[in-house]
C-alpha atoms as a printed R data frame, in Angstrom:
   type eleno elety resid chain resno       x       y       z
1  ATOM     1    CA   MET     A     1 -17.174 -25.133 -65.210
2  ATOM     2    CA   ASN     A     2 -15.813 -23.809 -68.566
3  ATOM     3    CA   LEU     A     3 -12.361 -24.778 -69.918
4  ATOM     4    CA   THR     A     4 -10.562 -22.980 -72.747
5  ATOM     5    CA   LEU     A     5  -9.855 -25.108 -75.802
6  ATOM     6    CA   SER     A     6  -6.004 -24.751 -74.951
7  ATOM     7    CA   ALA     A     7  -6.665 -26.204 -71.482
8  ATOM     8    CA   ILE     A     8  -8.426 -29.116 -73.111
9  ATOM     9    CA   ALA     A     9  -5.610 -29.768 -75.465
10 ATOM    10    CA   ALA     A    10  -3.160 -29.828 -72.458
11 ATOM    11    CA   LEU     A    11  -5.628 -32.057 -70.444
12 ATOM    12    CA   VAL     A    12  -5.637 -34.844 -73.420
13 ATOM    13    CA   ASP     A    13  -1.988 -34.020 -74.521
14 ATOM    14    CA   GLY     A    14  -3.283 -32.937 -77.892
15 ATOM    15    CA   ASP     A    15  -2.270 -30.391 -80.607
16 ATOM    16    CA   LEU     A    16  -4.527 -27.406 -80.726
17 ATOM    17    CA   HIS     A    17  -5.639 -25.879 -84.006
18 ATOM    18    CA   GLY     A    18  -7.547 -22.858 -83.750
19 ATOM    19    CA   ASP     A    19  -8.582 -20.337 -80.842
20 ATOM    20    CA   GLY     A    20  -7.081 -21.607 -77.751
21 ATOM    21    CA   ASP     A    21  -9.134 -19.038 -75.906
22 ATOM    22    CA   LEU     A    22 -12.410 -20.402 -76.990
23 ATOM    23    CA   ALA     A    23 -14.571 -21.393 -73.945
24 ATOM    24    CA   ILE     A    24 -15.772 -24.796 -73.915
25 ATOM    25    CA   SER     A    25 -18.884 -25.712 -71.279
26 ATOM    26    CA   GLY     A    26 -19.239 -29.352 -72.084
27 ATOM    27    CA   ALA     A    27 -18.924 -32.476 -74.305
28 ATOM    28    CA   ALA     A    28 -21.394 -34.125 -76.399
29 ATOM    29    CA   THR     A    29 -21.882 -36.322 -79.328
30 ATOM    30    CA   LEU     A    30 -22.032 -34.992 -83.018
31 ATOM    31    CA   ALA     A    31 -25.793 -35.205 -83.036
32 ATOM    32    CA   THR     A    32 -26.551 -33.644 -79.662
33 ATOM    33    CA   ALA     A    33 -23.587 -31.116 -79.172
34 ATOM    34    CA   ARG     A    34 -24.514 -27.314 -78.817
35 ATOM    35    CA   PRO     A    35 -22.603 -24.104 -79.100
36 ATOM    36    CA   GLY     A    36 -20.075 -23.970 -76.535
37 ATOM    37    CA   GLU     A    37 -19.441 -27.692 -76.529
38 ATOM    38    CA   ILE     A    38 -16.778 -29.986 -77.860
39 ATOM    39    CA   THR     A    39 -17.335 -33.252 -79.784
40 ATOM    40    CA   LEU     A    40 -15.522 -35.966 -81.563
41 ATOM    41    CA   ALA     A    41 -15.155 -37.060 -84.984
42 ATOM    42    CA   ASP     A    42 -12.983 -40.196 -85.236
43 ATOM    43    CA   ASN     A    43 -12.561 -40.315 -89.062
44 ATOM    44    CA   VAL     A    44 -12.881 -38.183 -92.258
45 ATOM    45    CA   LYS     A    45 -16.047 -40.060 -93.240
46 ATOM    46    CA   GLN     A    46 -17.789 -38.120 -90.278
47 ATOM    47    CA   ALA     A    47 -17.137 -34.730 -92.177
48 ATOM    48    CA   ARG     A    48 -20.817 -34.604 -93.363
49 ATOM    49    CA   HIS     A    49 -22.142 -35.051 -89.750
50 ATOM    50    CA   LEU     A    50 -19.554 -32.620 -88.370
51 ATOM    51    CA   ALA     A    51 -20.653 -29.946 -90.971
52 ATOM    52    CA   THR     A    52 -24.066 -30.008 -89.399
53 ATOM    53    CA   SER     A    53 -23.134 -30.279 -85.750
54 ATOM    54    CA   ALA     A    54 -23.442 -27.084 -83.521
55 ATOM    55    CA   ALA     A    55 -20.178 -27.940 -81.478
56 ATOM    56    CA   SER     A    56 -17.859 -25.196 -81.201
57 ATOM    57    CA   ALA     A    57 -14.879 -27.556 -81.404
58 ATOM    58    CA   VAL     A    58 -13.918 -30.972 -82.054
59 ATOM    59    CA   ILE     A    59 -11.346 -33.720 -81.202
60 ATOM    60    CA   VAL     A    60  -9.976 -35.639 -84.164
61 ATOM    61    CA   PRO     A    61  -7.174 -37.980 -85.225
62 ATOM    62    CA   PRO     A    62  -3.986 -36.424 -86.634
63 ATOM    63    CA   ASP     A    63  -4.986 -37.143 -90.185
64 ATOM    64    CA   TYR     A    64  -8.082 -35.038 -90.046
65 ATOM    65    CA   SER     A    65  -8.125 -31.067 -90.121
66 ATOM    66    CA   PRO     A    66 -11.826 -30.026 -90.067
67 ATOM    67    CA   ASP     A    67 -12.929 -26.414 -90.742
68 ATOM    68    CA   ARG     A    68 -13.465 -25.412 -86.898
69 ATOM    69    CA   PRO     A    69 -11.409 -25.188 -83.942
70 ATOM    70    CA   HIS     A    70  -9.970 -28.758 -83.058
71 ATOM    71    CA   ILE     A    71  -7.557 -30.907 -81.124
72 ATOM    72    CA   SER     A    72  -5.687 -33.679 -82.958
73 ATOM    73    CA   VAL     A    73  -4.992 -36.764 -80.808
74 ATOM    74    CA   PRO     A    74  -3.817 -40.188 -81.669
75 ATOM    75    CA   ASN     A    75  -6.655 -41.795 -79.633
76 ATOM    76    CA   VAL     A    76  -9.758 -39.802 -80.013
77 ATOM    77    CA   HIS     A    77 -12.041 -41.874 -77.964
78 ATOM    78    CA   ALA     A    78  -9.648 -41.983 -74.855
79 ATOM    79    CA   ALA     A    79  -9.201 -38.122 -75.087
80 ATOM    80    CA   PHE     A    80 -12.994 -37.668 -75.353
81 ATOM    81    CA   ALA     A    81 -13.552 -39.764 -72.429
82 ATOM    82    CA   GLN     A    82 -11.080 -37.597 -70.369
83 ATOM    83    CA   VAL     A    83 -12.896 -34.373 -71.373
84 ATOM    84    CA   VAL     A    84 -16.315 -36.135 -70.572
85 ATOM    85    CA   GLN     A    85 -14.792 -37.150 -67.187
86 ATOM    86    CA   HIS     A    86 -13.784 -33.505 -66.382
87 ATOM    87    CA   PHE     A    87 -17.352 -31.923 -67.308
88 ATOM    88    CA   ARG     A    88 -19.171 -34.890 -65.734
89 ATOM    89    CA   PRO     A    89 -17.096 -36.493 -62.809
90 ATOM    90    CA   GLN     A    90 -18.380 -39.657 -61.446
91 ATOM    91    CA   ARG     A    91 -19.975 -38.952 -58.148
92 ATOM    92    CA   THR     A    92 -19.177 -41.147 -55.233
93 ATOM    93    CA   ARG     A    93 -21.831 -42.633 -53.069
94 ATOM    94    CA   ARG     A    94 -21.487 -41.726 -49.378
95 ATOM    95    CA   HIS     A    95 -23.064 -44.037 -47.014
96 ATOM    96    CA   VAL     A    96 -24.680 -42.561 -44.138
């Protein structure tokens, strides 16, 4: 299930920077993200890794403004966890 970047910003109560209509199909780490996915960079020191990431968008702290669509939030890890939970909800076991 795809979400727009603006829908993800609303989900995590973050500030959107860039194309809100950008379709996001999943969430992954900087190293494994593919086009259409969102990743996280929790500090400016990760700029070099973000530059080589294929991710279409990124969740960052308010003091970091990368050169791609991004969502700024105070707690990057909590926001990313919400996004991951949306794309990969926990399955409940059913006892038969």
